[in-house]
CSV table of C-alpha atoms in Angstrom, one decimal:
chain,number,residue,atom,x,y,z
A,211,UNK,CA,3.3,24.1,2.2
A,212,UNK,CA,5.9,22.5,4.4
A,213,UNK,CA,3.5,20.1,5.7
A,214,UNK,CA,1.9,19.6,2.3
A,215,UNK,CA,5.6,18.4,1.2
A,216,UNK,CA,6.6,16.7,4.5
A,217,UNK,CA,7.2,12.8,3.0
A,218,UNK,CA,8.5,14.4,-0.3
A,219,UNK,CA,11.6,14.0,0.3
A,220,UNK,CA,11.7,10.4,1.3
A,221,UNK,CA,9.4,9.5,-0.9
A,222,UNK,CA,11.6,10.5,-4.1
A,223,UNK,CA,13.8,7.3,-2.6
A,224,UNK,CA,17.1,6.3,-3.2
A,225,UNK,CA,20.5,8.0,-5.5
A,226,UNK,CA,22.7,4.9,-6.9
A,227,UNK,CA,26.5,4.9,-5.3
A,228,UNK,CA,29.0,2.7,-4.5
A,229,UNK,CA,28.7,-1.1,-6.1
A,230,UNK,CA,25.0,-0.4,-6.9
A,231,UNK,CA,26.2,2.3,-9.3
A,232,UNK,CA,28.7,0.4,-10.4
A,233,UNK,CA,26.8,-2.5,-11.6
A,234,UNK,CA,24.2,-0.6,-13.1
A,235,UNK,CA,27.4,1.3,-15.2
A,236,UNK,CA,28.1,-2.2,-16.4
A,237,UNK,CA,24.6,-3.1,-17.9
A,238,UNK,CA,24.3,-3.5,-21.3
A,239,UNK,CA,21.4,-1.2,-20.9
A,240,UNK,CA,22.8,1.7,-19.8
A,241,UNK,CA,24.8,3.9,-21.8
A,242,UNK,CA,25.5,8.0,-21.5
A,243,UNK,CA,24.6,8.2,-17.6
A,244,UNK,CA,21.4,6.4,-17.9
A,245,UNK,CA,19.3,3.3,-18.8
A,246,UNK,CA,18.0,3.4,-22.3
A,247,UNK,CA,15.8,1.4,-24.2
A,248,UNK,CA,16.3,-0.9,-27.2
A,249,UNK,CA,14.3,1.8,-29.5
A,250,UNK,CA,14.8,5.4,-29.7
A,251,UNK,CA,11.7,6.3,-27.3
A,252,UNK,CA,9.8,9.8,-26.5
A,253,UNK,CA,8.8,9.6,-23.2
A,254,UNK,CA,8.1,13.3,-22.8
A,255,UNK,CA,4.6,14.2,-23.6
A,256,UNK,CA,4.4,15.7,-27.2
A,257,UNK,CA,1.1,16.4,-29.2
A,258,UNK,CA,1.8,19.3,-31.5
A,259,UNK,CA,-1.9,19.8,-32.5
A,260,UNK,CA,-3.2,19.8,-28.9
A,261,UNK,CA,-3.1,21.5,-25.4
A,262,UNK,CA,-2.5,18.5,-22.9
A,263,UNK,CA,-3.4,21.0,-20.0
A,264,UNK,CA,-6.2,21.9,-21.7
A,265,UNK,CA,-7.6,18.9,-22.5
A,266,UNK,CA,-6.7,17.5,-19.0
A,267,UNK,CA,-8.5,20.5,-17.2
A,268,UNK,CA,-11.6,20.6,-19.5
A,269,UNK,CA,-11.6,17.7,-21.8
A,270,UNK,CA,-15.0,16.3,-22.2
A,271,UNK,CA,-13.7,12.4,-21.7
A,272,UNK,CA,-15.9,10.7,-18.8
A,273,UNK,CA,-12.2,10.1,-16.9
A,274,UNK,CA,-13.7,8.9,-13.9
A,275,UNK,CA,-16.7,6.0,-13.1
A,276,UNK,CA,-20.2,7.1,-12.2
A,277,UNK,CA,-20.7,4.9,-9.6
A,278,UNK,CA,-18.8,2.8,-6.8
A,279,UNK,CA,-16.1,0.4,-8.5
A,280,UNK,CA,-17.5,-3.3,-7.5
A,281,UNK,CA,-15.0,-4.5,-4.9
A,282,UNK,CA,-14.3,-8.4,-4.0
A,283,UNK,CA,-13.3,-9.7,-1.0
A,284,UNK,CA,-11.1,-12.4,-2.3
A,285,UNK,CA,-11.6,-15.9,-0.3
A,286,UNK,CA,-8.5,-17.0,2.3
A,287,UNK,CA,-6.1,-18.4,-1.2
A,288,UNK,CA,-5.6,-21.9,0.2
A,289,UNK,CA,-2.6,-22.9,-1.4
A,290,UNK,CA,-1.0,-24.8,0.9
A,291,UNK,CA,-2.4,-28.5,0.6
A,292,UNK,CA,-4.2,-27.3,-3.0
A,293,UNK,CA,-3.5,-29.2,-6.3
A,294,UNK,CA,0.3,-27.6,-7.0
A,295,UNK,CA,-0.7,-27.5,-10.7
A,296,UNK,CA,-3.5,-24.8,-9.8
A,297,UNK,CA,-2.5,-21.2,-11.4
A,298,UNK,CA,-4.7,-18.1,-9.7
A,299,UNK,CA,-4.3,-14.4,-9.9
A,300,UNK,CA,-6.6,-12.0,-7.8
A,301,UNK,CA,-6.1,-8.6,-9.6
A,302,UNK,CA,-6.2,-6.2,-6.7
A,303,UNK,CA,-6.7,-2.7,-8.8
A,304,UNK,CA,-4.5,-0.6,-11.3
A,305,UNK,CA,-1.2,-2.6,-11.5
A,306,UNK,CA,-1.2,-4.4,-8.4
A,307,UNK,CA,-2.1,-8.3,-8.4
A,308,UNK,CA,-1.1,-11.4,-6.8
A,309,UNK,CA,0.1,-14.7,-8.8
A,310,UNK,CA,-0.7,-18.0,-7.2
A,311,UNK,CA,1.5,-20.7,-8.6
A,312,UNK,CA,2.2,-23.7,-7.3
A,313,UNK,CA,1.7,-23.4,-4.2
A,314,UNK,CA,3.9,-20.4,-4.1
A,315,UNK,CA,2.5,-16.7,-4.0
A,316,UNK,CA,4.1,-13.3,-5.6
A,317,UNK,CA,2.9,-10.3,-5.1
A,318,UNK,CA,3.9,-7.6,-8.0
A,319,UNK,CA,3.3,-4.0,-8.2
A,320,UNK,CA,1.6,-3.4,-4.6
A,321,UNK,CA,0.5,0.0,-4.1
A,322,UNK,CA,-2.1,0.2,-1.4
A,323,UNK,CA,-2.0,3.8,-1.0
A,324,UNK,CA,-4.5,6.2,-1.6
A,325,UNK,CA,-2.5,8.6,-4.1
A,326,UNK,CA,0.1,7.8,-6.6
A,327,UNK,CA,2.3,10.6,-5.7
A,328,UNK,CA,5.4,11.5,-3.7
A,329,UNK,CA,3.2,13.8,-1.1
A,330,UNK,CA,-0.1,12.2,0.9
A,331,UNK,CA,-1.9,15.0,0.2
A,332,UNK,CA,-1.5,16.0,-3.5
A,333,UNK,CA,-1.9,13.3,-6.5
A,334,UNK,CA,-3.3,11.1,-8.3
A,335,UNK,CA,-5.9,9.6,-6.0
A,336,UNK,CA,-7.9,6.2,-5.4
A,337,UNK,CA,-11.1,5.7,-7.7
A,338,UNK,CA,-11.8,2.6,-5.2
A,339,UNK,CA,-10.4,1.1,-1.7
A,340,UNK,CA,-8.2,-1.6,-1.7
A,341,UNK,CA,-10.1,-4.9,-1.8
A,342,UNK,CA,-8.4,-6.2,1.5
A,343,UNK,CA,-5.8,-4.1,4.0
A,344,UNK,CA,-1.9,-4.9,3.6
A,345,UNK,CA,-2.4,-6.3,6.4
A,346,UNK,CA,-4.9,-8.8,5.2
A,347,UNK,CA,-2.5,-10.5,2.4
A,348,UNK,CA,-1.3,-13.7,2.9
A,349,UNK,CA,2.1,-14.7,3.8
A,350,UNK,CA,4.3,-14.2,0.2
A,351,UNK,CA,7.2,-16.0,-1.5
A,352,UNK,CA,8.3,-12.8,-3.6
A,353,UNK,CA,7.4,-9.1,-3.7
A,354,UNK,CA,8.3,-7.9,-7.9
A,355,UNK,CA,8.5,-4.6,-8.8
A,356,UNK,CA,8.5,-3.5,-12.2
A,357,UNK,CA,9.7,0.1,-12.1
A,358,UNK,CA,10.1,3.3,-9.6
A,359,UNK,CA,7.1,5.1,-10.8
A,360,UNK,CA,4.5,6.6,-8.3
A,361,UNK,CA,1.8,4.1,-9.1
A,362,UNK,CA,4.2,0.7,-9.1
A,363,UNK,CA,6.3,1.8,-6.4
A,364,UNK,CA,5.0,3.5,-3.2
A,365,UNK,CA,7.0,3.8,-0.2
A,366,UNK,CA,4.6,3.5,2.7
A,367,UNK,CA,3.1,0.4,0.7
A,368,UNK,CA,6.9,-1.1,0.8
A,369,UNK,CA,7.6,0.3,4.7
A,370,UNK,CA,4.5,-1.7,5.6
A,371,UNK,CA,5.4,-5.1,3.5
A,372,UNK,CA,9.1,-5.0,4.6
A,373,UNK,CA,7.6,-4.7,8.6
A,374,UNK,CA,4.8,-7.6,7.8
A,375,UNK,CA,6.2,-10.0,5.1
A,376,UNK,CA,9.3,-11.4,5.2
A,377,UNK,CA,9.3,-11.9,1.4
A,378,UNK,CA,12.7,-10.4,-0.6
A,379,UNK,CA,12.0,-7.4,-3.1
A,380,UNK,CA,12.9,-8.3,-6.7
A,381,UNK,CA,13.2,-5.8,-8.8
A,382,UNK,CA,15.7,-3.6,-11.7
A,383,UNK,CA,19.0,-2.5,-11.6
A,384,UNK,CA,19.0,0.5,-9.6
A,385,UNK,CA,15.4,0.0,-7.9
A,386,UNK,CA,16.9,-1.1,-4.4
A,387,UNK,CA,18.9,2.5,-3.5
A,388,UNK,CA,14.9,3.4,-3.1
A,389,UNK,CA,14.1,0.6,-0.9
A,390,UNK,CA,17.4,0.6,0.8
A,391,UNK,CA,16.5,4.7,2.1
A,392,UNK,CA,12.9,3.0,3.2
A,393,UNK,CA,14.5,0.3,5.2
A,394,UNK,CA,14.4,-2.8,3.8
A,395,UNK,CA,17.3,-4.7,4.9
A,396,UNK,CA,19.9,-5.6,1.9
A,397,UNK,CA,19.5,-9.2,2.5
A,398,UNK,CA,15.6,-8.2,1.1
A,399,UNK,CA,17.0,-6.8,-1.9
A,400,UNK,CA,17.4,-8.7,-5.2
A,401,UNK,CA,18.0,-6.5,-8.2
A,402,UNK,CA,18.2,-7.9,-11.8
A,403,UNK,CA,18.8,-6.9,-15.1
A,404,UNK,CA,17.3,-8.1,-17.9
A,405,UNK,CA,17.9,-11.8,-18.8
A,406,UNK,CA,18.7,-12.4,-15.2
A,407,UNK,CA,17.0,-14.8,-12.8
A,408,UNK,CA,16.6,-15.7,-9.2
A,409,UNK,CA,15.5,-19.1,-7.9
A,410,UNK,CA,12.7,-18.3,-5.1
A,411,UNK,CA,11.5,-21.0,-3.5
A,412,UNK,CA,10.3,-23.6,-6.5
A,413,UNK,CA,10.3,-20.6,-8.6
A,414,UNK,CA,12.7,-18.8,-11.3
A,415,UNK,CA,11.6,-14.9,-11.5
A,416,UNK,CA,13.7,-13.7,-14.7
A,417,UNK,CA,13.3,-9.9,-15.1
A,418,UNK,CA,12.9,-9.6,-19.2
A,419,UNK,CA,13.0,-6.6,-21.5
A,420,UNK,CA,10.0,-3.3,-21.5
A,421,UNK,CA,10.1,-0.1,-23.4
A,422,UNK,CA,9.5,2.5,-21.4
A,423,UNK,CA,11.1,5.1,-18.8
A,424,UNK,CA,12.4,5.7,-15.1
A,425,UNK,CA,11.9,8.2,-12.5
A,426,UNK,CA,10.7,9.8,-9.3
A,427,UNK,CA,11.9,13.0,-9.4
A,428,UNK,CA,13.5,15.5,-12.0
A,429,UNK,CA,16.3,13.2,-12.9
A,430,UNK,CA,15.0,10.4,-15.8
A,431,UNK,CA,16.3,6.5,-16.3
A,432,UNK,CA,18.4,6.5,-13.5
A,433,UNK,CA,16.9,3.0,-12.5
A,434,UNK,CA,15.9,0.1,-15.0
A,435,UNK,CA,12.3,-0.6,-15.9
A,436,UNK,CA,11.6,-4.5,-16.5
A,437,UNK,CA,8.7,-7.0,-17.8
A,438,UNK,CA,9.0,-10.3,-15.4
A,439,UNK,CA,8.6,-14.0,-15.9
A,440,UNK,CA,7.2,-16.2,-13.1
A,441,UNK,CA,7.8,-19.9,-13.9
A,442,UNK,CA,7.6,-22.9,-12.1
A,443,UNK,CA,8.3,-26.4,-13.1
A,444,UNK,CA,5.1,-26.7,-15.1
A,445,UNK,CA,3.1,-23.2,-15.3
A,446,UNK,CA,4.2,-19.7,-16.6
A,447,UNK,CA,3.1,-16.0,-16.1
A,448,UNK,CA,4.4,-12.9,-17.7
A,449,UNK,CA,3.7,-9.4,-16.6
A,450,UNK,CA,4.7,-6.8,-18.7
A,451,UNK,CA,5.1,-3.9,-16.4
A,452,UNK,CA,4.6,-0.7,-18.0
A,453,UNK,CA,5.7,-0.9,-21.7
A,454,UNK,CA,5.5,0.5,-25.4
A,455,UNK,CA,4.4,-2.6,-28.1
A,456,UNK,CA,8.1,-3.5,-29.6
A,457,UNK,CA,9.7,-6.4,-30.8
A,458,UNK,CA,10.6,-7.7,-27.6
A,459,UNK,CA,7.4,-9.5,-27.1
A,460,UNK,CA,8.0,-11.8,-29.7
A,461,UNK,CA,11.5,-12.7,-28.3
A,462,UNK,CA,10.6,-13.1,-24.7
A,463,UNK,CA,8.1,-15.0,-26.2
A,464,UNK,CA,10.0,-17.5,-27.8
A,465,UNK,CA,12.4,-17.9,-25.4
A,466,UNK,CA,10.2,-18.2,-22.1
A,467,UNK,CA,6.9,-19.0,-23.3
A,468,UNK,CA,4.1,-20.5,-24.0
A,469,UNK,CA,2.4,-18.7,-20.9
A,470,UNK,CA,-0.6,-20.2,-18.7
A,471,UNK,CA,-1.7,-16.2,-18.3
A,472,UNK,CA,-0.2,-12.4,-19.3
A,473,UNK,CA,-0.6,-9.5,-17.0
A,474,UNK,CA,-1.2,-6.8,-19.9
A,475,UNK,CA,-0.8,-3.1,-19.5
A,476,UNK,CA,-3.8,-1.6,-21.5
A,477,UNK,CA,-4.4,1.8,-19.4
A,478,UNK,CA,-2.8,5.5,-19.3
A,479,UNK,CA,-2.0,5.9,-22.8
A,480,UNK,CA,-2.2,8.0,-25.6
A,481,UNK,CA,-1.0,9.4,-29.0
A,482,UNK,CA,1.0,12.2,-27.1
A,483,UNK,CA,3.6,9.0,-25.8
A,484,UNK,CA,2.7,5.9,-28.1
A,485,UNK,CA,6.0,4.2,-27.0
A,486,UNK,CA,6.0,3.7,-23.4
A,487,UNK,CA,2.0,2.5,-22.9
A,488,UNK,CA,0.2,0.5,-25.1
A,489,UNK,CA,-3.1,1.1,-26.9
A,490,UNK,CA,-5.2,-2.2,-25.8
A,491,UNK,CA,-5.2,-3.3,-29.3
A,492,UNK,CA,-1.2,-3.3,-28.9
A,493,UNK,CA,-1.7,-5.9,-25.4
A,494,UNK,CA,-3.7,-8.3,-28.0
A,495,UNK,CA,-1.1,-8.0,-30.2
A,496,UNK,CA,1.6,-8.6,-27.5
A,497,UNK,CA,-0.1,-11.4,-26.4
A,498,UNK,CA,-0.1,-13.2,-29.1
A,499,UNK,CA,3.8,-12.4,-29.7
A,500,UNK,CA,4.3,-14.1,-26.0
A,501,UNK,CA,2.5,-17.4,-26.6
A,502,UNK,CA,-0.5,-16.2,-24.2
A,503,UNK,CA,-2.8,-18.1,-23.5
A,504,UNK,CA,-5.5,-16.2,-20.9
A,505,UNK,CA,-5.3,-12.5,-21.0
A,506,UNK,CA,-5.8,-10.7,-18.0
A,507,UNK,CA,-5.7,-7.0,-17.7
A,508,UNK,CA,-4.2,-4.7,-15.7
A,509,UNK,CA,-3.4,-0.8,-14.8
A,510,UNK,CA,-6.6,0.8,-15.4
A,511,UNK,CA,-9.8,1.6,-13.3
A,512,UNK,CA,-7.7,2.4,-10.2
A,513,UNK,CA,-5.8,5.5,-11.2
A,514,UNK,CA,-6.7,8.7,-13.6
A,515,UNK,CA,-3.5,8.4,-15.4
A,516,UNK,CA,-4.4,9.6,-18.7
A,517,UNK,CA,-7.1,11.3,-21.0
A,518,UNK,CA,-9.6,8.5,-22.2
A,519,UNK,CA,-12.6,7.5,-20.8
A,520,UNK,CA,-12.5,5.7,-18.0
A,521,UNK,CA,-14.1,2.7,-19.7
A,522,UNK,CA,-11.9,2.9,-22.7
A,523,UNK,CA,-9.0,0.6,-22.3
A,524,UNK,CA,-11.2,-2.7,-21.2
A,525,UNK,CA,-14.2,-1.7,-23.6
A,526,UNK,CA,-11.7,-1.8,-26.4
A,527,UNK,CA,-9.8,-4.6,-25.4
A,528,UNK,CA,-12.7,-6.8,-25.1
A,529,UNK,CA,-13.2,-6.3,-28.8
A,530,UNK,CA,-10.1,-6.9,-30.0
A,531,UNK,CA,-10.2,-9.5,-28.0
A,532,UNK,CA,-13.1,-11.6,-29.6
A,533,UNK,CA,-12.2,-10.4,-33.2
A,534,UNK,CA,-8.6,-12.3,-32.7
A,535,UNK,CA,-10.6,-15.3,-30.8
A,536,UNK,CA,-7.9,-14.4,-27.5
A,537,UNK,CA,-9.1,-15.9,-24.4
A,538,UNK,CA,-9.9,-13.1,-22.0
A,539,UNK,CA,-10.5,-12.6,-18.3
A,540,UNK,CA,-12.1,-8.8,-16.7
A,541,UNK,CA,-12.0,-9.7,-13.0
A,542,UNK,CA,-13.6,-6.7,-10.4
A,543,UNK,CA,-11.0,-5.8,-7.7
A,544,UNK,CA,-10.1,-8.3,-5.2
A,545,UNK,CA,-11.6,-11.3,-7.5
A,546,UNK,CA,-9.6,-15.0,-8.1
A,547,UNK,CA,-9.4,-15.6,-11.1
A,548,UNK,CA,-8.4,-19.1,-11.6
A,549,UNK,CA,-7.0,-19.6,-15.0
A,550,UNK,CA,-7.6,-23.1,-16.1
A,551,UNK,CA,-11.2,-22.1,-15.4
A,552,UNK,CA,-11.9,-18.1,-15.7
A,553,UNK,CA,-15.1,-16.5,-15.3
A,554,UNK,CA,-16.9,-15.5,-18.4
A,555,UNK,CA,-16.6,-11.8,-19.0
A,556,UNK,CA,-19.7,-10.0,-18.1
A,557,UNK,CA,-18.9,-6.1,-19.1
A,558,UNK,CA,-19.7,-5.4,-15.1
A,559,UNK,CA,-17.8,-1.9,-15.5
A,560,UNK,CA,-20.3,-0.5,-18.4
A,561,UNK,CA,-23.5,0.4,-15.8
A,562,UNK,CA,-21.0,2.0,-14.1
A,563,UNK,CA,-18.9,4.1,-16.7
């Protein structure tokens, strides 16, 4: 069990002190010891009618594909010397996805791992491989995190960027006491809250509001959870992290958008926590509140999070999609997609769910 629980330790990351907890003290979103959100919020599971374990151990939901995921190799992203107006995204699995903006490149979310899980050995693991090796990625302007969860923030993922990039980590208030235990030097570190920017590069990353919840081991919220813009002088991106529908949408919206693309939660959620994951129907929705104008979609097929079907997030955004006319994009891991010109969606994961 000892070696079972051997990175454990380190992999929990970071305890705020000194001027890191102090400025998180001073946000306006944290109040009682904690970082809260807008909205009251449940983020414990509750389903009063149901056994989760249950259903987890012997649901009937097809949770997993029943095949090989289709991987792409994604082409050498030649954006030095390309048309600076060209916005791309490849979409490398679950949350993890890199933003190609005038001839600047961010990488948000990276977990190349193959559990989401403080131990190696026990977790959440890998429905497919990694298009391309860490090693692999190009040279970056801006590693984003969104939150200190397990499947957006992996240590050995951020060990191996911090030796192989020279990128700075953006992320929340709180976020960089994890990446300052894993090494990254403090000159790396850029921590926002939300409304706050930082020029990178031709870019302004502005970390904007989410709804949902903090932590990586018993304690909750001691670390903020954000939604990020990516603008440059002509195109804009928004990423919403992990997040609950709310009201914010519509406000970040109005004040940032209209946005060339939206990287939209749809996976890992259910009735048991409506507020902290959105229902796909609830990313349509969002997108539309944000002044989106291609939708692409991100944390599912990578992960078994939660208990639908495999299938069920994209299956049910697509038809939300095309009853509220929203331009949509479904690449396979590791695929460009570049969004003045997307590739038609061709339903590739249903032979295989």
């Amino acid at each position: 069990m000892a070696w079972v629980a051997r990175d454990v330790p380190a992999a929990l990351g970071g305890r705020l002190s000194g001027a890191r907890a102090e400025r998180a003290a001073r946000s306006p979103q944290f109040r009682d010891g904690a970082f809260r959100n807008r909205a009251s919020t449940r983020t414990m599971a509750g389903a009063p009618d149901r056994n989760l374990v249950r259903e987890l151990i012997f649901g009937k939901q097809k949770r997993r594909p029943t095949a090989a995921v289709p991987l792409v190799r994604p082409a050498d992203p030649a954006v030095t010397g390309a048309d600076e107006r060209e916005l791309g995204v490849v979409w490398y699995g679950h949350a993890s996805a890199l933003i190609e903006i005038e001839g600047h490149r961010v990488l948000v979310d990276p977990v190349w791992s193959d559990r989401c899980s403080p131990s190696a050995l026990v977790g959440p693991r890998r429905l497919h491989e990694p298009p391309v090796g860490l090693h692999e990625l190009p040279a970056v302007d801006a590693i984003v995190i969104s939150h200190d969860h397990y499947d957006h923030l992996d240590m050995a993922t951020v060990r191996a960027l911090t030796a192989g990039q020279s990128a700075p980590f953006v992320v929340p208030l709180g976020v960089g006491a994890h990446l300052e235990r894993w090494g990254v030097p403090e000159d790396r570190i850029v921590e926002l809250d939300w409304a706050e920017s930082r020029r990178v590069g031709g870019l302004t990353i502005t970390a904007t509001a989410a709804q949902h919840f903090s932590g990586r081991g018993l304690r909750r919220d001691g670390t903020l959870w954000s939604s990020w813009v990516v603008a440059g002088a002509h195109r804009r991106v928004f990423y919403t992290g992990d997040s609950g529908y709310f009201d914010g949408y519509a406000e970040i919206g109005a004040e940032h958008g209209p946005f060339d693309v939206t990287l939209m939660q749809i996976g890992a959620y259910d009735r048991a926590w409506p507020s902290i994951h959105m229902f796909p129907e609830e990313a349509v929705a969002a997108h539309l509140d944000l002044r989106g104008g291609l939708l692409l979609p991100v944390h599912w097929a990578t992960f078994n999070l939660a208990l639908h079907d495999w299938s069920e997030p994209v299956d049910r955004l697509w038809a939300e999609a095309k009853a509220r006319d929203v331009r949509l994009a479904v690449p396979r891991p590791g695929e460009r997609v570049v969004v003045d010109d997307p590739p038609a969606v061709d339903g590739w994961w249903q032979s295989i769910a």
